[in-house]
PDB file of C-alpha atoms in Angstrom:
ATOM      1  CA  MET A  17      64.939 140.888  46.844  1.00 73.00           C
ATOM      2  CA  THR A  18      67.639 138.378  46.082  1.00 78.00           C
ATOM      3  CA  ALA A  19      69.123 138.695  42.453  1.00 79.00           C
ATOM      4  CA  TYR A  20      67.952 135.981  40.322  1.00 84.00           C
ATOM      5  CA  THR A  21      69.621 134.816  37.004  1.00 92.00           C
ATOM      6  CA  THR A  22      66.965 132.894  34.873  1.00 95.00           C
ATOM      7  CA  ASN A  23      67.930 129.671  34.193  1.00 97.00           C
ATOM      8  CA  PRO A  24      66.317 129.080  30.174  1.00 96.00           C
ATOM      9  CA  GLU A  25      66.371 125.457  30.579  1.00 97.00           C
ATOM     10  CA  LEU A  26      64.102 125.632  33.670  1.00 97.00           C
ATOM     11  CA  ASP A  27      62.229 129.434  33.026  1.00 98.00           C
ATOM     12  CA  LEU A  28      59.799 130.909  31.073  1.00 98.00           C
ATOM     13  CA  VAL A  29      60.057 134.695  30.275  1.00 98.00           C
ATOM     14  CA  LEU A  30      57.662 137.317  28.849  1.00 98.00           C
ATOM     15  CA  GLU A  31      59.160 140.755  28.497  1.00 98.00           C
ATOM     16  CA  ARG A  32      57.704 143.602  26.592  1.00 98.00           C
ATOM     17  CA  THR A  33      57.632 147.449  27.022  1.00 98.00           C
ATOM     18  CA  VAL A  34      53.852 148.816  27.219  1.00 98.00           C
ATOM     19  CA  ASP A  35      52.885 152.081  26.936  1.00 97.00           C
ATOM     20  CA  VAL A  36      50.910 152.644  30.213  1.00 98.00           C
ATOM     21  CA  ALA A  37      52.545 153.968  33.786  1.00 98.00           C
ATOM     22  CA  PRO A  38      54.223 151.433  36.327  1.00 98.00           C
ATOM     23  CA  GLU A  39      51.966 152.551  38.811  1.00 98.00           C
ATOM     24  CA  LEU A  40      48.622 151.487  36.834  1.00 98.00           C
ATOM     25  CA  VAL A  41      50.831 148.033  36.143  1.00 98.00           C
ATOM     26  CA  TRP A  42      51.076 147.451  39.563  1.00 98.00           C
ATOM     27  CA  LYS A  43      47.611 148.716  40.365  1.00 98.00           C
ATOM     28  CA  ALA A  44      46.004 145.998  37.737  1.00 98.00           C
ATOM     29  CA  TRP A  45      48.333 142.999  39.703  1.00 98.00           C
ATOM     30  CA  THR A  46      47.640 143.962  43.203  1.00 98.00           C
ATOM     31  CA  THR A  47      43.975 144.655  43.261  1.00 98.00           C
ATOM     32  CA  PRO A  48      41.699 141.562  43.201  1.00 98.00           C
ATOM     33  CA  GLU A  49      38.777 143.747  41.468  1.00 98.00           C
ATOM     34  CA  LEU A  50      40.953 144.690  38.619  1.00 98.00           C
ATOM     35  CA  ILE A  51      42.678 141.036  38.224  1.00 98.00           C
ATOM     36  CA  VAL A  52      39.406 139.397  37.188  1.00 98.00           C
ATOM     37  CA  ARG A  53      38.900 141.800  34.522  1.00 98.00           C
ATOM     38  CA  TRP A  54      42.830 140.586  32.955  1.00 98.00           C
ATOM     39  CA  PHE A  55      44.033 137.556  34.193  1.00 98.00           C
ATOM     40  CA  ALA A  56      42.950 134.640  32.226  1.00 97.00           C
ATOM     41  CA  PRO A  57      43.741 134.990  28.614  1.00 97.00           C
ATOM     42  CA  LYS A  58      39.667 135.501  26.609  1.00 97.00           C
ATOM     43  CA  PRO A  59      37.598 133.097  26.258  1.00 97.00           C
ATOM     44  CA  TRP A  60      38.645 131.989  29.829  1.00 97.00           C
ATOM     45  CA  SER A  61      37.507 134.259  32.548  1.00 98.00           C
ATOM     46  CA  THR A  62      38.882 134.977  36.139  1.00 98.00           C
ATOM     47  CA  SER A  63      35.728 134.275  38.135  1.00 97.00           C
ATOM     48  CA  SER A  64      37.489 135.425  41.737  1.00 98.00           C
ATOM     49  CA  CYS A  65      40.711 136.642  42.791  1.00 98.00           C
ATOM     50  CA  GLU A  66      41.986 136.908  46.755  1.00 98.00           C
ATOM     51  CA  ILE A  67      45.185 138.794  47.642  1.00 98.00           C
ATOM     52  CA  ASP A  68      46.797 139.183  51.095  1.00 98.00           C
ATOM     53  CA  LEU A  69      49.680 141.519  49.830  1.00 98.00           C
ATOM     54  CA  GLN A  70      52.288 140.643  52.084  1.00 98.00           C
ATOM     55  CA  PRO A  71      54.761 138.072  52.282  1.00 98.00           C
ATOM     56  CA  GLY A  72      53.182 134.816  53.296  1.00 98.00           C
ATOM     57  CA  GLY A  73      49.482 136.321  52.167  1.00 98.00           C
ATOM     58  CA  ARG A  74      47.372 134.374  49.895  1.00 98.00           C
ATOM     59  CA  PHE A  75      47.297 135.287  46.149  1.00 97.00           C
ATOM     60  CA  HIS A  76      44.414 133.274  45.109  1.00 97.00           C
ATOM     61  CA  THR A  77      42.437 133.147  41.932  1.00 97.00           C
ATOM     62  CA  VAL A  78      39.516 130.995  40.138  1.00 97.00           C
ATOM     63  CA  MET A  79      39.945 130.417  36.626  1.00 96.00           C
ATOM     64  CA  ARG A  80      36.732 129.804  34.521  1.00 98.00           C
ATOM     65  CA  SER A  81      37.044 127.728  30.914  1.00 97.00           C
ATOM     66  CA  PRO A  82      34.578 128.772  28.601  1.00 97.00           C
ATOM     67  CA  GLU A  83      32.519 125.624  29.311  1.00 98.00           C
ATOM     68  CA  GLY A  84      32.003 126.936  32.604  1.00 97.00           C
ATOM     69  CA  GLU A  85      34.542 124.781  34.097  1.00 97.00           C
ATOM     70  CA  GLU A  86      36.495 126.276  37.306  1.00 96.00           C
ATOM     71  CA  PHE A  87      40.063 125.848  38.290  1.00 94.00           C
ATOM     72  CA  PRO A  88      41.333 127.166  41.727  1.00 94.00           C
ATOM     73  CA  SER A  89      44.306 127.849  42.198  1.00 93.00           C
ATOM     74  CA  ASP A  90      45.913 128.719  45.655  1.00 93.00           C
ATOM     75  CA  GLY A  91      49.369 130.158  46.366  1.00 95.00           C
ATOM     76  CA  CYS A  92      51.545 132.401  48.544  1.00 98.00           C
ATOM     77  CA  ILE A  93      53.012 135.494  48.140  1.00 98.00           C
ATOM     78  CA  LEU A  94      57.150 135.547  49.097  1.00 98.00           C
ATOM     79  CA  VAL A  95      58.084 139.252  47.797  1.00 97.00           C
ATOM     80  CA  VAL A  96      56.376 142.388  47.605  1.00 98.00           C
ATOM     81  CA  GLU A  97      58.333 145.588  46.372  1.00 97.00           C
ATOM     82  CA  GLU A  98      55.674 147.946  45.858  1.00 97.00           C
ATOM     83  CA  GLY A  99      55.767 149.358  42.719  1.00 97.00           C
ATOM     84  CA  SER A 100      58.193 146.840  41.065  1.00 97.00           C
ATOM     85  CA  ALA A 101      58.594 143.313  42.106  1.00 97.00           C
ATOM     86  CA  LEU A 102      55.734 140.536  42.963  1.00 98.00           C
ATOM     87  CA  VAL A 103      56.673 137.301  43.727  1.00 98.00           C
ATOM     88  CA  PHE A 104      54.159 134.197  44.282  1.00 98.00           C
ATOM     89  CA  THR A 105      54.513 130.344  44.419  1.00 97.00           C
ATOM     90  CA  SER A 106      51.893 127.836  43.689  1.00 95.00           C
ATOM     91  CA  ALA A 107      54.478 125.696  45.832  1.00 95.00           C
ATOM     92  CA  LEU A 108      53.383 127.276  49.042  1.00 96.00           C
ATOM     93  CA  GLY A 109      49.750 128.092  50.420  1.00 95.00           C
ATOM     94  CA  PRO A 110      49.156 130.829  52.429  1.00 96.00           C
ATOM     95  CA  GLY A 111      51.433 131.535  55.550  1.00 97.00           C
ATOM     96  CA  PHE A 112      54.463 129.437  53.920  1.00 97.00           C
ATOM     97  CA  ARG A 113      52.693 126.272  54.020  1.00 96.00           C
ATOM     98  CA  PRO A 114      54.017 123.532  51.583  1.00 95.00           C
ATOM     99  CA  GLN A 115      51.297 122.076  49.825  1.00 93.00           C
ATOM    100  CA  VAL A 116      50.784 119.326  47.460  1.00 85.00           C
ATOM    101  CA  ALA A 117      49.784 120.278  43.613  1.00 74.00           C
ATOM    102  CA  GLU A 118      46.268 118.582  43.119  1.00 70.00           C
ATOM    103  CA  ASP A 119      47.336 118.504  39.407  1.00 69.00           C
ATOM    104  CA  GLY A 120      49.381 120.471  37.019  1.00 79.00           C
ATOM    105  CA  PHE A 121      52.874 121.882  38.447  1.00 88.00           C
ATOM    106  CA  PRO A 122      53.901 124.049  40.851  1.00 93.00           C
ATOM    107  CA  PHE A 123      55.676 127.156  39.790  1.00 95.00           C
ATOM    108  CA  THR A 124      56.991 130.444  40.770  1.00 97.00           C
ATOM    109  CA  ALA A 125      55.781 133.995  39.218  1.00 97.00           C
ATOM    110  CA  VAL A 126      58.394 136.830  39.173  1.00 97.00           C
ATOM    111  CA  VAL A 127      56.294 140.051  37.983  1.00 98.00           C
ATOM    112  CA  ARG A 128      58.995 142.581  37.491  1.00 97.00           C
ATOM    113  CA  ILE A 129      57.746 146.327  36.668  1.00 98.00           C
ATOM    114  CA  ALA A 130      60.033 149.488  35.550  1.00 98.00           C
ATOM    115  CA  PRO A 131      59.473 152.741  34.205  1.00 98.00           C
ATOM    116  CA  ASP A 132      60.526 152.705  30.524  1.00 98.00           C
ATOM    117  CA  GLY A 133      60.270 155.826  29.030  1.00 95.00           C
ATOM    118  CA  ALA A 134      56.338 157.301  28.982  1.00 93.00           C
ATOM    119  CA  GLY A 135      55.744 153.485  29.506  1.00 98.00           C
ATOM    120  CA  THR A 136      56.721 150.178  31.746  1.00 98.00           C
ATOM    121  CA  ARG A 137      59.273 147.633  31.299  1.00 98.00           C
ATOM    122  CA  TYR A 138      57.041 144.595  32.119  1.00 98.00           C
ATOM    123  CA  THR A 139      59.251 141.250  32.786  1.00 98.00           C
ATOM    124  CA  ALA A 140      57.094 137.997  34.116  1.00 98.00           C
ATOM    125  CA  THR A 141      59.123 134.865  34.850  1.00 98.00           C
ATOM    126  CA  ALA A 142      57.946 131.605  35.583  1.00 98.00           C
ATOM    127  CA  ILE A 143      60.501 129.402  37.292  1.00 97.00           C
ATOM    128  CA  HIS A 144      60.097 125.528  37.371  1.00 97.00           C
ATOM    129  CA  ALA A 145      61.781 122.992  39.291  1.00 95.00           C
ATOM    130  CA  ASP A 146      62.470 120.722  36.371  1.00 96.00           C
ATOM    131  CA  ALA A 147      62.662 120.904  32.240  1.00 97.00           C
ATOM    132  CA  SER A 148      59.281 118.454  32.374  1.00 95.00           C
ATOM    133  CA  ALA A 149      57.092 121.312  34.103  1.00 95.00           C
ATOM    134  CA  ARG A 150      58.861 124.215  31.907  1.00 97.00           C
ATOM    135  CA  LYS A 151      57.998 122.204  29.063  1.00 97.00           C
ATOM    136  CA  GLN A 152      54.240 121.276  30.030  1.00 95.00           C
ATOM    137  CA  HIS A 153      54.125 124.951  30.788  1.00 96.00           C
ATOM    138  CA  GLU A 154      55.479 126.141  27.559  1.00 97.00           C
ATOM    139  CA  ASP A 155      53.127 123.410  25.645  1.00 97.00           C
ATOM    140  CA  MET A 156      49.707 124.942  27.118  1.00 94.00           C
ATOM    141  CA  GLY A 157      50.572 127.765  25.593  1.00 96.00           C
ATOM    142  CA  PHE A 158      52.405 129.878  28.247  1.00 97.00           C
ATOM    143  CA  ALA A 159      53.868 132.596  26.026  1.00 97.00           C
ATOM    144  CA  GLU A 160      50.297 133.230  24.073  1.00 97.00           C
ATOM    145  CA  GLY A 161      48.250 132.570  27.325  1.00 97.00           C
ATOM    146  CA  TRP A 162      50.478 135.428  29.247  1.00 98.00           C
ATOM    147  CA  GLY A 163      50.800 137.637  26.158  1.00 98.00           C
ATOM    148  CA  ALA A 164      47.239 137.774  25.753  1.00 98.00           C
ATOM    149  CA  ALA A 165      46.655 138.312  29.302  1.00 98.00           C
ATOM    150  CA  LEU A 166      49.484 141.133  29.644  1.00 98.00           C
ATOM    151  CA  ASP A 167      47.403 142.982  26.426  1.00 98.00           C
ATOM    152  CA  GLN A 168      44.130 142.369  28.519  1.00 98.00           C
ATOM    153  CA  LEU A 169      46.061 144.121  31.772  1.00 98.00           C
ATOM    154  CA  VAL A 170      47.233 147.152  29.452  1.00 98.00           C
ATOM    155  CA  ASP A 171      43.676 147.523  28.313  1.00 98.00           C
ATOM    156  CA  VAL A 172      42.612 147.622  32.046  1.00 98.00           C
ATOM    157  CA  ALA A 173      45.422 149.729  33.059  1.00 98.00           C
ATOM    158  CA  LYS A 174      44.387 152.483  30.523  1.00 97.00           C
ATOM    159  CA  SER A 175      40.928 152.221  31.399  1.00 97.00           C
ATOM    160  CA  LEU A 176      41.800 153.450  35.220  1.00 94.00           C
TER     161      LEU A 176
END
């Protein structure tokens, strides 16, 4: 994958070392049956997930609010580096087809997984097109939501 330099004016980053093996973090990120168990921060949930784990493949989730309202998100996988990097974007649909955001803002997620002692160094970066999209994502609770989802991912990984 081409090296990417984080731009603090446009990007949001969650970086943490977790006490589960990298293989389990990767499995939790790439297995739809596991993603539905951790992807949305509680009390939200993920009602469905579809992943075609290859560049151009579909990354689709449906998040459900506590009131039962569903929010589908369709994206495109850009990079798959087995066990270490997953990159996907909501700016493109499957097959790299550009798509118009119905609401919200498009972003690209870069998930990096690396061994760190007995655990995993986990870095998730949300890349935005402009500062207003970054701020919107931050204001809707990026740090809290992605942090809570990572805690849930760790719980799921430990149960495997």
